[in-house]
Short mmCIF file of C-alpha atoms and ligand atoms in Angstrom, two decimals:
data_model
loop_
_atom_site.label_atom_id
_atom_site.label_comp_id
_atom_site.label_asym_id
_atom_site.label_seq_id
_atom_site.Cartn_x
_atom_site.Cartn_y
_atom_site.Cartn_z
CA UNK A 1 -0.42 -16.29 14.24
CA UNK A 2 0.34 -14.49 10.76
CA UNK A 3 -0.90 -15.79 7.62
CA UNK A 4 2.14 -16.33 5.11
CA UNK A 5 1.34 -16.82 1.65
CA UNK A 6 4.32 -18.35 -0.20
CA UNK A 7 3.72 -17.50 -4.49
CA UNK A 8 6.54 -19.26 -6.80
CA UNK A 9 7.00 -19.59 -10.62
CA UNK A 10 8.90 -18.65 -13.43
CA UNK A 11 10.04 -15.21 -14.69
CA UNK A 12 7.30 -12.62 -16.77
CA UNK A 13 4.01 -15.28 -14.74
CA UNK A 14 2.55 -11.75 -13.62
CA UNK A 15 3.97 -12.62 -9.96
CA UNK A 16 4.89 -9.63 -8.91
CA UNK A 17 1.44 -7.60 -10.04
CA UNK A 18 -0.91 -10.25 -9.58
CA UNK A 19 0.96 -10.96 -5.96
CA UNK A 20 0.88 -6.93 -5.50
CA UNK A 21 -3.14 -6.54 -6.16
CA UNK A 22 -3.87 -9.50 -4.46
CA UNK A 23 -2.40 -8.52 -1.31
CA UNK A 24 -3.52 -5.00 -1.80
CA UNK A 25 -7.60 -6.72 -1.53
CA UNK A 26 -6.22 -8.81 1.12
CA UNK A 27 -5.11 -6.42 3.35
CA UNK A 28 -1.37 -8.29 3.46
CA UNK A 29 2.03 -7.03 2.85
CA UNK A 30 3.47 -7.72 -0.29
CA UNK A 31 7.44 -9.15 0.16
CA UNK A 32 9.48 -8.83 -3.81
CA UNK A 33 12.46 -10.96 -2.77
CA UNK A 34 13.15 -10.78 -6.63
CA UNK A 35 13.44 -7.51 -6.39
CA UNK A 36 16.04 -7.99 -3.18
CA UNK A 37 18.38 -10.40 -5.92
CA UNK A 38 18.09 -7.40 -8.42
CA UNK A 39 19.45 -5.30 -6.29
CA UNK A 40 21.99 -7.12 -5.39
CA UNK A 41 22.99 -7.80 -9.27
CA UNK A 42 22.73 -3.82 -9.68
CA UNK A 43 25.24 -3.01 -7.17
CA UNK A 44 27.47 -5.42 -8.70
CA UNK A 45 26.60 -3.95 -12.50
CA UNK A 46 27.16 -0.15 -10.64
CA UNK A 47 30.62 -1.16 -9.72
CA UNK A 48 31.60 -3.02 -12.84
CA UNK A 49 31.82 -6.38 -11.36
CA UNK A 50 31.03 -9.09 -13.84
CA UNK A 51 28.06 -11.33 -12.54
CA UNK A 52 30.04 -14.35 -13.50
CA UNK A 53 32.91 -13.33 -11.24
CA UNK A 54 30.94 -15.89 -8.53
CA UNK A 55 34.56 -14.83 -6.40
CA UNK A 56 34.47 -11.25 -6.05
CA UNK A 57 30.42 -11.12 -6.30
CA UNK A 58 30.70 -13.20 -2.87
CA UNK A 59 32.81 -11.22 -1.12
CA UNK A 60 31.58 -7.83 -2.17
CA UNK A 61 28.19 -9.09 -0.20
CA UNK A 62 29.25 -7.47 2.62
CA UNK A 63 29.17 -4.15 1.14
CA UNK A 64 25.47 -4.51 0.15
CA UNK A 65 22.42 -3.19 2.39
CA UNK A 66 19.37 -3.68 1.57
CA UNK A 67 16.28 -2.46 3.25
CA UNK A 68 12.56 -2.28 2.22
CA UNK A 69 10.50 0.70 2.96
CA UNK A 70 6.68 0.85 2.18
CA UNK A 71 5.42 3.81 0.78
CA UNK A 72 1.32 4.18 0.21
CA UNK A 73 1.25 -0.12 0.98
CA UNK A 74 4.25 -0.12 -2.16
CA UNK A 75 7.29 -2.25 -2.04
CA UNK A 76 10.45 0.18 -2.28
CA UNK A 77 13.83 -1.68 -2.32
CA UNK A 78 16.34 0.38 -0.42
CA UNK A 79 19.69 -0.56 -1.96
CA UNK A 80 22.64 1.30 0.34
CA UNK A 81 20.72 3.91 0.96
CA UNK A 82 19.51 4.73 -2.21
CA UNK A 83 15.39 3.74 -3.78
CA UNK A 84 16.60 1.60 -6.56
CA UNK A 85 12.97 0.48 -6.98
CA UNK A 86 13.06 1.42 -10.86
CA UNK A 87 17.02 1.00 -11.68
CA UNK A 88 16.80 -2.41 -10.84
CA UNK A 89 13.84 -3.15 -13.73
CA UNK A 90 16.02 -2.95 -16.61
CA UNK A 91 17.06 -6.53 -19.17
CA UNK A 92 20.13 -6.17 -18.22
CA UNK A 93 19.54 -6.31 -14.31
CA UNK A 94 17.61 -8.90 -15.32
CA UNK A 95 19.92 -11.10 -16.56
CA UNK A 96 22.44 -10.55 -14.12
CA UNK A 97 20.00 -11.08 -11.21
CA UNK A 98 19.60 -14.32 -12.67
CA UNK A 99 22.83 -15.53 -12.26
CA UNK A 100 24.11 -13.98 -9.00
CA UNK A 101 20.94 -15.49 -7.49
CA UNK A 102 22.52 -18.88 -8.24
CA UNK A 103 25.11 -18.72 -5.79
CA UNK A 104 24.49 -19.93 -2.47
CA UNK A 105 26.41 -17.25 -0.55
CA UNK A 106 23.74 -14.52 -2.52
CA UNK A 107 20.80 -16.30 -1.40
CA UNK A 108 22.23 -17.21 2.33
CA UNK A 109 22.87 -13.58 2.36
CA UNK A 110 19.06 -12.73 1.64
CA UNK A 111 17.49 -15.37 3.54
CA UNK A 112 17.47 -13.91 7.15
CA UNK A 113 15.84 -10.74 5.46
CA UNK A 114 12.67 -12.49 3.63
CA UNK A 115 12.21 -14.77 6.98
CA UNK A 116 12.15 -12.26 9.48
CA UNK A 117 9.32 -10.09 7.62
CA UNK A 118 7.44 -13.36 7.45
CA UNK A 119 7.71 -13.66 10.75
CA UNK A 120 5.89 -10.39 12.22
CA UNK A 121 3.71 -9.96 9.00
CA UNK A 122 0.56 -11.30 7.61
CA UNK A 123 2.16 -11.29 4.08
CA UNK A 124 2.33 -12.82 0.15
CA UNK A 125 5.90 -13.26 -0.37
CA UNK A 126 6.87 -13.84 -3.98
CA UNK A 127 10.12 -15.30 -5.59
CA UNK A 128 11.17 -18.74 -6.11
CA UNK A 129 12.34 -20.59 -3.32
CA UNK A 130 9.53 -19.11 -0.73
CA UNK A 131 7.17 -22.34 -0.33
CA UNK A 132 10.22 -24.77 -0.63
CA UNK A 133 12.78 -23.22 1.27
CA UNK A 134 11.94 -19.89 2.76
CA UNK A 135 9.09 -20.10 4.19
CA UNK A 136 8.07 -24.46 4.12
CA UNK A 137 5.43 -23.79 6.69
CA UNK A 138 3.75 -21.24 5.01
CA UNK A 139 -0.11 -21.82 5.14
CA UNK A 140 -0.95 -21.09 1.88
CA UNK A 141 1.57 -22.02 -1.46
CA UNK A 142 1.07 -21.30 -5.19
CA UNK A 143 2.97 -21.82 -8.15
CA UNK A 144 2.37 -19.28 -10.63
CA UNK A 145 2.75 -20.01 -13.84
CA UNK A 146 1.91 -19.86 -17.73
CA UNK A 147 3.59 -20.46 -20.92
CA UNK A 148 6.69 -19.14 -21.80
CA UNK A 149 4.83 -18.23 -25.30
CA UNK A 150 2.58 -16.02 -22.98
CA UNK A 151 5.27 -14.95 -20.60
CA UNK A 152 6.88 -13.29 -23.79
CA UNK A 153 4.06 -12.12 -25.53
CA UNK A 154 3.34 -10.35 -22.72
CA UNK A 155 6.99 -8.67 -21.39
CA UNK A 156 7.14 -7.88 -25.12
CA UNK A 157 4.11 -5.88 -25.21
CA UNK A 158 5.53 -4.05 -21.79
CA UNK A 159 8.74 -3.67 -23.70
CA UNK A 160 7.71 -1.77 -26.46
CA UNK A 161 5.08 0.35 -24.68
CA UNK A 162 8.29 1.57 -22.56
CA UNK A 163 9.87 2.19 -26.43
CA UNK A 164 12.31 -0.25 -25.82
CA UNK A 165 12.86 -2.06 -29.60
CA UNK A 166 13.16 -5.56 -29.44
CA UNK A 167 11.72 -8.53 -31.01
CA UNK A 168 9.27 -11.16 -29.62
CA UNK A 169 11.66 -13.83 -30.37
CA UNK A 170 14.13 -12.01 -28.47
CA UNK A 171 12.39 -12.02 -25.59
CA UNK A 172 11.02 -15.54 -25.69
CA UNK A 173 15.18 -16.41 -26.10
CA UNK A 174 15.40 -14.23 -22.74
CA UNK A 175 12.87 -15.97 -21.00
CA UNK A 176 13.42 -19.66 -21.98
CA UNK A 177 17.26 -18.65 -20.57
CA UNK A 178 16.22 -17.32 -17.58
CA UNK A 179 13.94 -20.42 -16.49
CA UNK A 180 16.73 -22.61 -18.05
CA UNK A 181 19.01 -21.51 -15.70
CA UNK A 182 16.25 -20.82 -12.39
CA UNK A 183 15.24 -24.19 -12.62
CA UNK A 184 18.71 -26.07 -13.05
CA UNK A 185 20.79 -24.31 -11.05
CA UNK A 186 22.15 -26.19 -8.28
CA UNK A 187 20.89 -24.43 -5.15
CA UNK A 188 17.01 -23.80 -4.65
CA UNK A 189 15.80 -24.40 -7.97
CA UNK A 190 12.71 -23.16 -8.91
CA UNK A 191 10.22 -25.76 -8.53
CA UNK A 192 6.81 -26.44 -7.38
CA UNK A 193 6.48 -27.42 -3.63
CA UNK A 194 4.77 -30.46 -3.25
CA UNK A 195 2.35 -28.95 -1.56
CA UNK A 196 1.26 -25.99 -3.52
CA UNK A 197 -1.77 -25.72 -5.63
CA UNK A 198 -1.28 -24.70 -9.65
CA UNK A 199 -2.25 -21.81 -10.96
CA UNK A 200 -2.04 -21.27 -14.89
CA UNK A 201 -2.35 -17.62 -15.79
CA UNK A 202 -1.81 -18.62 -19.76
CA UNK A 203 -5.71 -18.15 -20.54
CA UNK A 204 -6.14 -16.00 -17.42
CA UNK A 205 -7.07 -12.17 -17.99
CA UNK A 206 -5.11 -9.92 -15.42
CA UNK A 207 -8.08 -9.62 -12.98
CA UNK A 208 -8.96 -13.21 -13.53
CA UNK A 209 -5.60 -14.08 -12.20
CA UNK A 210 -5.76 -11.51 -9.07
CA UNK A 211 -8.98 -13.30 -8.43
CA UNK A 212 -7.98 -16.87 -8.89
CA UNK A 213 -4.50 -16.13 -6.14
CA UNK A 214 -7.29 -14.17 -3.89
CA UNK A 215 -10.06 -16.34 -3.57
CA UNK A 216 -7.42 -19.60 -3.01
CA UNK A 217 -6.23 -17.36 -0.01
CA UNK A 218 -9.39 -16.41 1.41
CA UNK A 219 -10.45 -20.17 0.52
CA UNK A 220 -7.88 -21.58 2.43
CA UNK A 221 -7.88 -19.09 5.73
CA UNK A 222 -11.26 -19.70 6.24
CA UNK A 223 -11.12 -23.57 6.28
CA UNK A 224 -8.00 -23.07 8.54
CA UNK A 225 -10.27 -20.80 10.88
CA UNK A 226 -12.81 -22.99 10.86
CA UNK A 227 -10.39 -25.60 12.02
CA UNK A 228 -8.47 -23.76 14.42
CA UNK A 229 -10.61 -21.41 15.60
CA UNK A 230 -8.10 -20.72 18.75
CA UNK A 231 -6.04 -19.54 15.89
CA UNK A 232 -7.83 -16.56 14.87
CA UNK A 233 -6.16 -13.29 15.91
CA UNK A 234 -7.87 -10.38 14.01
CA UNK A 235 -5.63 -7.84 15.01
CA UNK A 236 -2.71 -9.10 13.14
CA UNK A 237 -4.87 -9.43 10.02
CA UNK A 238 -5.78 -5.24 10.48
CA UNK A 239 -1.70 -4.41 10.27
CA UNK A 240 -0.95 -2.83 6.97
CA UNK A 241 -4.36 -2.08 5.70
CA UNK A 242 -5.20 0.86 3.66
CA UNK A 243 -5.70 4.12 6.43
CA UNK A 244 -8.77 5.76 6.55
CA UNK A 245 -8.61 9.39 6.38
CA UNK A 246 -12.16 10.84 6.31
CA UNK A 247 -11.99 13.51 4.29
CA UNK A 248 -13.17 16.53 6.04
CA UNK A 249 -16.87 18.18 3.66
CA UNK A 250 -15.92 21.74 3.84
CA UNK A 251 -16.69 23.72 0.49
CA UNK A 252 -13.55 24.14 -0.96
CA UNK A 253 -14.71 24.43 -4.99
CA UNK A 254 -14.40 27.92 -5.71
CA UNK A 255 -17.43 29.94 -6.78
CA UNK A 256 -16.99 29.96 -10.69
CA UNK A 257 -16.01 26.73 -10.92
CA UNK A 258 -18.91 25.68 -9.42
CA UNK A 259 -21.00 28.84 -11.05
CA UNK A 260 -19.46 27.55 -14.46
CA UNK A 261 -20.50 23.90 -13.60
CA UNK A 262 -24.03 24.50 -13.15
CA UNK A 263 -24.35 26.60 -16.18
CA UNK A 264 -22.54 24.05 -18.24
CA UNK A 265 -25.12 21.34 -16.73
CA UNK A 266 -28.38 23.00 -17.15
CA UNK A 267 -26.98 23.46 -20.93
CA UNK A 268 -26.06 20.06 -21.60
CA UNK A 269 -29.43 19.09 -19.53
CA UNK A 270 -31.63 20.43 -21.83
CA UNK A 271 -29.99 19.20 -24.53
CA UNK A 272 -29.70 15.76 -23.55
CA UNK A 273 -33.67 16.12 -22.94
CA UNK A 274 -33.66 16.79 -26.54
CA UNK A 275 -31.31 13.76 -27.51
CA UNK A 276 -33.16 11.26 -25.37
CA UNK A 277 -36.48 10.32 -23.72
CA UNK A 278 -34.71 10.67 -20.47
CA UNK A 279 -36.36 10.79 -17.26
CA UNK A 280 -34.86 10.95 -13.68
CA UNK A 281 -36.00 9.15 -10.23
CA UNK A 282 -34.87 9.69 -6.75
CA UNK A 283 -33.42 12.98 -7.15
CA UNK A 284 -33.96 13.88 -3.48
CA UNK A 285 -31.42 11.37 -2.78
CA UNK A 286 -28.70 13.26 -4.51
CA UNK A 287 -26.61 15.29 -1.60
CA UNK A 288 -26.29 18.63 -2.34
CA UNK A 289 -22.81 18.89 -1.19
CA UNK A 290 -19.61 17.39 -2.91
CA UNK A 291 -17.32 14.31 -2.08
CA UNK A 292 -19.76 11.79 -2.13
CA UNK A 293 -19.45 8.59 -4.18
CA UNK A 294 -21.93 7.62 -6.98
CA UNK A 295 -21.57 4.14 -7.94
CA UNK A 296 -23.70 3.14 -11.39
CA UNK A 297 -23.72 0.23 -13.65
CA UNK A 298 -22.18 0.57 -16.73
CA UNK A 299 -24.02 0.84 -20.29
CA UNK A 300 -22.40 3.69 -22.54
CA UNK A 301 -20.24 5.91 -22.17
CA UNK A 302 -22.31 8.67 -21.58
CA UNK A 303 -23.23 7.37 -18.36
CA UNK A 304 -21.17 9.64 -16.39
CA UNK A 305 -22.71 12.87 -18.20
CA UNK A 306 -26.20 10.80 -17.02
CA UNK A 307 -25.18 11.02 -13.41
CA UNK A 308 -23.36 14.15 -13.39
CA UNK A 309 -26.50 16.04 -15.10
CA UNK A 310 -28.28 16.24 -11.01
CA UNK A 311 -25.29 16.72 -9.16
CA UNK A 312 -24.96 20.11 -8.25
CA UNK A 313 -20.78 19.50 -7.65
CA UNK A 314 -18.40 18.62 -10.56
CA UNK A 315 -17.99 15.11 -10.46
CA UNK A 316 -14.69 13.00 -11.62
CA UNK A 317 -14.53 9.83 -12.95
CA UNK A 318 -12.00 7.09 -13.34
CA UNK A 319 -11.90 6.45 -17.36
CA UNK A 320 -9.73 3.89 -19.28
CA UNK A 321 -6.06 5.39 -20.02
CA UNK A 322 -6.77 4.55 -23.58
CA UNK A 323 -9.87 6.98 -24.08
CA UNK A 324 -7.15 9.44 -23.28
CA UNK A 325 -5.42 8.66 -26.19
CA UNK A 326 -8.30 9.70 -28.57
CA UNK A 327 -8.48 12.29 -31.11
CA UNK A 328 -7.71 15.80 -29.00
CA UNK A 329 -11.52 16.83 -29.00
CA UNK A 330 -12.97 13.52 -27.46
CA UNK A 331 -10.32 13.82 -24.53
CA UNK A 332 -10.74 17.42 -23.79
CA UNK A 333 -14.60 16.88 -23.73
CA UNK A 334 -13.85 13.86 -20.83
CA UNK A 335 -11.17 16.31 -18.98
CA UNK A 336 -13.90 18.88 -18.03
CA UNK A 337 -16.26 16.01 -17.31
CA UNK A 338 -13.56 15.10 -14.63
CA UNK A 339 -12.01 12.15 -16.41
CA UNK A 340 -9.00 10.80 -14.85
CA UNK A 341 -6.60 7.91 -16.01
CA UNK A 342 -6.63 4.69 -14.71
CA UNK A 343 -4.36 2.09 -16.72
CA UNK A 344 -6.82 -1.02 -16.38
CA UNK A 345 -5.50 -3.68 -13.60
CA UNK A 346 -2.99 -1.59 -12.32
CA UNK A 347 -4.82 -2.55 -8.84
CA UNK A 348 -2.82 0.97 -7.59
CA UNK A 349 -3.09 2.19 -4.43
CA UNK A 350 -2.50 5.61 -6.76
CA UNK A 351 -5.53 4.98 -7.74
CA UNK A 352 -7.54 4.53 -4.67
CA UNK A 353 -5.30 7.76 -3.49
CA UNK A 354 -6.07 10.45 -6.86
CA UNK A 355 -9.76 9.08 -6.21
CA UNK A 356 -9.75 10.33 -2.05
CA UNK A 357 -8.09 13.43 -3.39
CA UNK A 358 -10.55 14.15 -5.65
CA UNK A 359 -13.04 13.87 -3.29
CA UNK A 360 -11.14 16.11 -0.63
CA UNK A 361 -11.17 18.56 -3.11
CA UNK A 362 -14.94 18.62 -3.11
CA UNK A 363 -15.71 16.82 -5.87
CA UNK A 364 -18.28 13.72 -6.51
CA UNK A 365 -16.43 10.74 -7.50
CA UNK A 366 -18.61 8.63 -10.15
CA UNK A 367 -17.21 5.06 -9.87
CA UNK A 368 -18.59 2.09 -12.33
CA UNK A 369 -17.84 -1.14 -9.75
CA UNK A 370 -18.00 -3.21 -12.65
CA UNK A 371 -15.13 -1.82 -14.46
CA UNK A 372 -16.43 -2.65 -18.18
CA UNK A 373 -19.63 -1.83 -19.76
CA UNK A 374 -22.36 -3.97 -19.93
CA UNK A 375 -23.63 -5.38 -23.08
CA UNK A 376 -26.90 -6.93 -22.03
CA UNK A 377 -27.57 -4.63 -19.41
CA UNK A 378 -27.20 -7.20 -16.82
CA UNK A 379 -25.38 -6.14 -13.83
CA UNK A 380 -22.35 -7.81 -13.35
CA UNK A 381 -20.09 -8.65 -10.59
CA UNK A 382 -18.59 -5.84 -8.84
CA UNK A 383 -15.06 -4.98 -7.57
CA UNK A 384 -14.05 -3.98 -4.49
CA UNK A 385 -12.34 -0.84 -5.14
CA UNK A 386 -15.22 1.08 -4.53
CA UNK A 387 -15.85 0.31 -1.29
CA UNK A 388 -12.56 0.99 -0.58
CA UNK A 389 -12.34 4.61 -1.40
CA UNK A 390 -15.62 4.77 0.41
CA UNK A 391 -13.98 2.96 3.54
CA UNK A 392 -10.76 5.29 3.34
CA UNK A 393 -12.68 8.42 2.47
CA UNK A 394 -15.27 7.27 4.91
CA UNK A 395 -17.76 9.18 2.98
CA UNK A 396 -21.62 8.41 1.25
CA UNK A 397 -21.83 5.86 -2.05
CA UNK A 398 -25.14 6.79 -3.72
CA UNK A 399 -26.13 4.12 -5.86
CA UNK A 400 -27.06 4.55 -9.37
CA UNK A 401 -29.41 2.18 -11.86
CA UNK A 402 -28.82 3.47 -15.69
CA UNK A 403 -31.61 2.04 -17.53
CA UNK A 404 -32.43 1.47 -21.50
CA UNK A 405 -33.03 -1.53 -23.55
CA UNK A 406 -30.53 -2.26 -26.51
CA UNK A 407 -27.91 0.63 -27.77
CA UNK A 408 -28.04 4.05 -27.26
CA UNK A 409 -29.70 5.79 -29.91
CA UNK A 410 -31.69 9.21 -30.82
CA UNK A 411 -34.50 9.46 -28.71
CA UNK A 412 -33.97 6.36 -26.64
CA UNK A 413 -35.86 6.36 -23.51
CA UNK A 414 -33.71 6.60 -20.41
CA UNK A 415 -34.06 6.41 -16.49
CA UNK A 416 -31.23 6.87 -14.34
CA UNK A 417 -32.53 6.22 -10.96
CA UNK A 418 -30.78 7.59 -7.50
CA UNK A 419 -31.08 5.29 -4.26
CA UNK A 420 -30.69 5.90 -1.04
CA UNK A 421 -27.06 6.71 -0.04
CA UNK A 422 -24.86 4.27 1.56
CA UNK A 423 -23.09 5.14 4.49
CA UNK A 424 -19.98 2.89 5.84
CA UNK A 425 -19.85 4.54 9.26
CA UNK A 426 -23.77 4.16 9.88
CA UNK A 427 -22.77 0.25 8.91
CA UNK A 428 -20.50 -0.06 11.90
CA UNK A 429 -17.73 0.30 9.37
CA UNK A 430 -14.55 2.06 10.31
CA UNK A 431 -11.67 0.36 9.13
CA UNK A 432 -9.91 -1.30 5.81
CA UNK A 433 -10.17 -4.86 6.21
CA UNK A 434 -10.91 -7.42 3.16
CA UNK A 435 -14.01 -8.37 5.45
CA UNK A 436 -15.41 -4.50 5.84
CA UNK A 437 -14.46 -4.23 2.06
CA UNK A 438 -16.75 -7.01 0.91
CA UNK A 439 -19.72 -6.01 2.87
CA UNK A 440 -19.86 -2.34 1.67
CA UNK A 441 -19.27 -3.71 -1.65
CA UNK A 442 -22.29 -6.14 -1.58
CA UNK A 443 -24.63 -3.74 -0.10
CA UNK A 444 -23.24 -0.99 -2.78
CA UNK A 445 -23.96 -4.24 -5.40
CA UNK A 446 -27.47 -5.21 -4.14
CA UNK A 447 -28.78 -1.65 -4.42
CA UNK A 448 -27.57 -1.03 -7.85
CA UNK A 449 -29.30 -3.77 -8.87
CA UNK A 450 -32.31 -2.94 -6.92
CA UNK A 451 -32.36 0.18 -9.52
CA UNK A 452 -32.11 -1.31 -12.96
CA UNK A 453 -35.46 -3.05 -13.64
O1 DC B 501 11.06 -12.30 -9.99
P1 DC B 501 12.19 -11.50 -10.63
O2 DC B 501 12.21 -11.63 -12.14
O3 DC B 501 12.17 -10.06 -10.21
O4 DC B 501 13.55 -12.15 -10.09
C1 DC B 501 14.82 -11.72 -10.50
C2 DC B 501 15.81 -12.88 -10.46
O5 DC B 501 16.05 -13.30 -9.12
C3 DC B 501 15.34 -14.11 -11.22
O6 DC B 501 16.25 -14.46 -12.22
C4 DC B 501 15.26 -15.21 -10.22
C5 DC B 501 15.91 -14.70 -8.98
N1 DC B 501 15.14 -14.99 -7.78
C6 DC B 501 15.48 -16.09 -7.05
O7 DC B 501 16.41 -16.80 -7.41
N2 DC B 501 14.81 -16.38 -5.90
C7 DC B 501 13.81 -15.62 -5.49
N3 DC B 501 13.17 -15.90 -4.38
C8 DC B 501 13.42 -14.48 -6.27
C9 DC B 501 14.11 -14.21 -7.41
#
């Protein structure tokens, strides 16, 4: 049996990227179908039909294929041949989706598409219609929503970072239109199944919300199992997960670079020595080869020149997108300390993929499970991303403790203590599953905090 997760609500709830990250931990397929009625609407826009025309939109359906294709676990929408996947993200798309999606001919057209993935496919499928008439027997339904104040503020800020100029009140016109006329049109209106729990994103952070749609999922599939436990089929549960692709641990840093490295560490070494009381423990476990994982609380932002100072291999290190946008000193410093972008709850597979390159390149990868520093130096609760590079790299996470009391200062007595590395295969780990995934994370949690005392 496949698990189907029906998600509904109202335009600019986060669906799409909470429903996209969420499957991503999962291990399911994520199913767009608003993204199928955009395209739809964009052929129509591409051939200078007006969206109104309900007439000629109808019979011009037949002229429309549409196909999804999965690239790295990503959606692509296949319009005709062509990846439409960012034409069809545009206001006006928008608004035209909107309306064509309120004939009944458009959405009869779709329908046999979004229920035969359901079918074959442990998947979140997210749209409108899915828990009330798509999919009614889906296991799992939630209604995403939050306030259309929110839903604006938020598309706004999207808006403008993409330079587009337009006001807030604008877009709150926009969206207060759009739900106007998804909830009162005559066929499939949006509305909440009677069965599906609530979930208000309004006061939600990003990763709250992935969390809140994740744990209701996991919530529900293990009462079901434990109710039907002639139900459970693993193997369907495995399609669609992240590969693994060990990477292989031959040398492939060139001498200087490596030469350079070391020179640049024993420098910065001695003068961090100078800087701060800092002492180191566990050395030995540091590997003296490259592509290995250090995981580390998070204090300062030093804490990556902390770890980096005993590796003998450049190390890279996932760092905010905003540091990047600094003053031209700061980011050059964090480039040749390895820093790479990551725009905060992107939940990208590109992410998980420039992190296994890294360390197929040779390099360490210093990840900070928590994502945020610390302010009391209390460990907090750790993501799973971690563990999956680990899983898909199917390489060693040494765990780091980074220890001193209040702020950083002059002189401050550090440790940074090493533990024992972590090593998914010797855990009877091989694959990508949301199960495999939590158990390297705990054991990568536990020994962290085993190592800040
Ligand atoms: O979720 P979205 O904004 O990408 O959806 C685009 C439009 O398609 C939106 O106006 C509502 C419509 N839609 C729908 O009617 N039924 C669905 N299952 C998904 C989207």
């Amino acid at each position: 049996m496949t698990i189907n997760v029906a998600l509904d609500g109202p335009s600019g709830a986060g669906k799409s990227t909470i429903a996209r990250a969420a499957a991503r931990k999962l291990g399911y397929v994520y199913v767009d179908t608003g993204a199928m009625y955009r395209s739809v609407a964009l052929f129509m826009l591409d051939n200078g039909i007006d969206p109104e025309d309900k007439e000629v939109v109808t019979a011009l359906l037949p002229k429309v294929k549409i196909d999804l294709a999965y690239e790295n676990g990503e959606q692509r929408v296949i319009l005709n041949g062509e990846d439409v996947s960012e034409r069809i993200r545009t206001s006006a798309v928008s608004m035209a989706a909107s309306k064509t999606s309120s004939y009944p001919e458009v959405r009869e057209f779709l329908l046999g598409l979004q229920k035969d993935i359901a079918k074959s496919n442990d998947i979140i499928m997210d749209g409108r219609d899915i828990g009330t008439v798509i999919l009614p027997d889906a296991q799992i339904k939630i209604f995403l929503t939050a306030s259309a104040e929110k839903r604006a503020e938020r598309r706004h800020k999207e808006l403008v970072e993409k330079g587009e100029s337009i006001s807030f009140e604008e877009v709150l016109e926009d969206i207060k239109k759009r739900d106007e006329q998804d909830m009162n049109r005559e066929t499939a209106p949006l509305k909440q199944a009677e069965d599906a729990i609530l979930v208000d994103t309004s006061e939600l952070t990003l990763e709250e919300s992935i969390d809140a749609v994740y744990n209701t999922v996991v919530n529900k599939t293990l009462k079901q199992e434990k109710t039907e436990p002639s139900e459970k089929k693993p193997s369907s549960r495995d399609r669609e997960l992240m590969p693994v692709r060990p990477i292989s641990k031959k040398h492939k840093l060139g001498f200087f670079h490596v030469f350079f490295y070391n020179l640049l560490r024993y420098i910065v070494l001695g003068l961090y020595h100078l800087f701060y009381n800092i002492s180191y423990e566990g050395t030995e476990n540091v590997p003296k080869d490259g592509g290995n994982i250090f995981a580390s609380n998070h204090r300062s932002y030093q804490d990556p020149v902390f770890i980096a100072l005993h590796t003998r291999v450049p190390i890279s290190y996932m760092a905010k997108e905003e540091l990047f946008k600094q003053n031209v000193f700061f980011t050059a410093l964090i480039k040749a300390f390895g820093a790479f972008p990551v725009v905060r709850g992107s939940g990208d597979t590109t992410v998980i993929d420039t992190s296994v390159e890294k360390l197929e390149k040779g390099r360490n990868l210093v990840i900070f499970p928590e994502g945020t520093r610390s302010k009391d130096g209390k460990v907090g609760k750790g993501k799973t991303g971690v563990a999956l590079v680990a899983a898909v790299a199917q390489t060693k996470v040494i765990p780091v403790g980074i220890n001193f009391e209040g702020r950083l200062k002059f002189r401050k007595r550090v440790v940074v203590r090493y533990g024992k590395p972590i090593e998914p295969v010797k855990m009877g780990i091989t694959g990508t599953s949301p199960r495999d995934l939590k158990k390297i994370k705990n054991e990568i949690m536990e020994n962290i905090i085993g190592l800040v005392r």
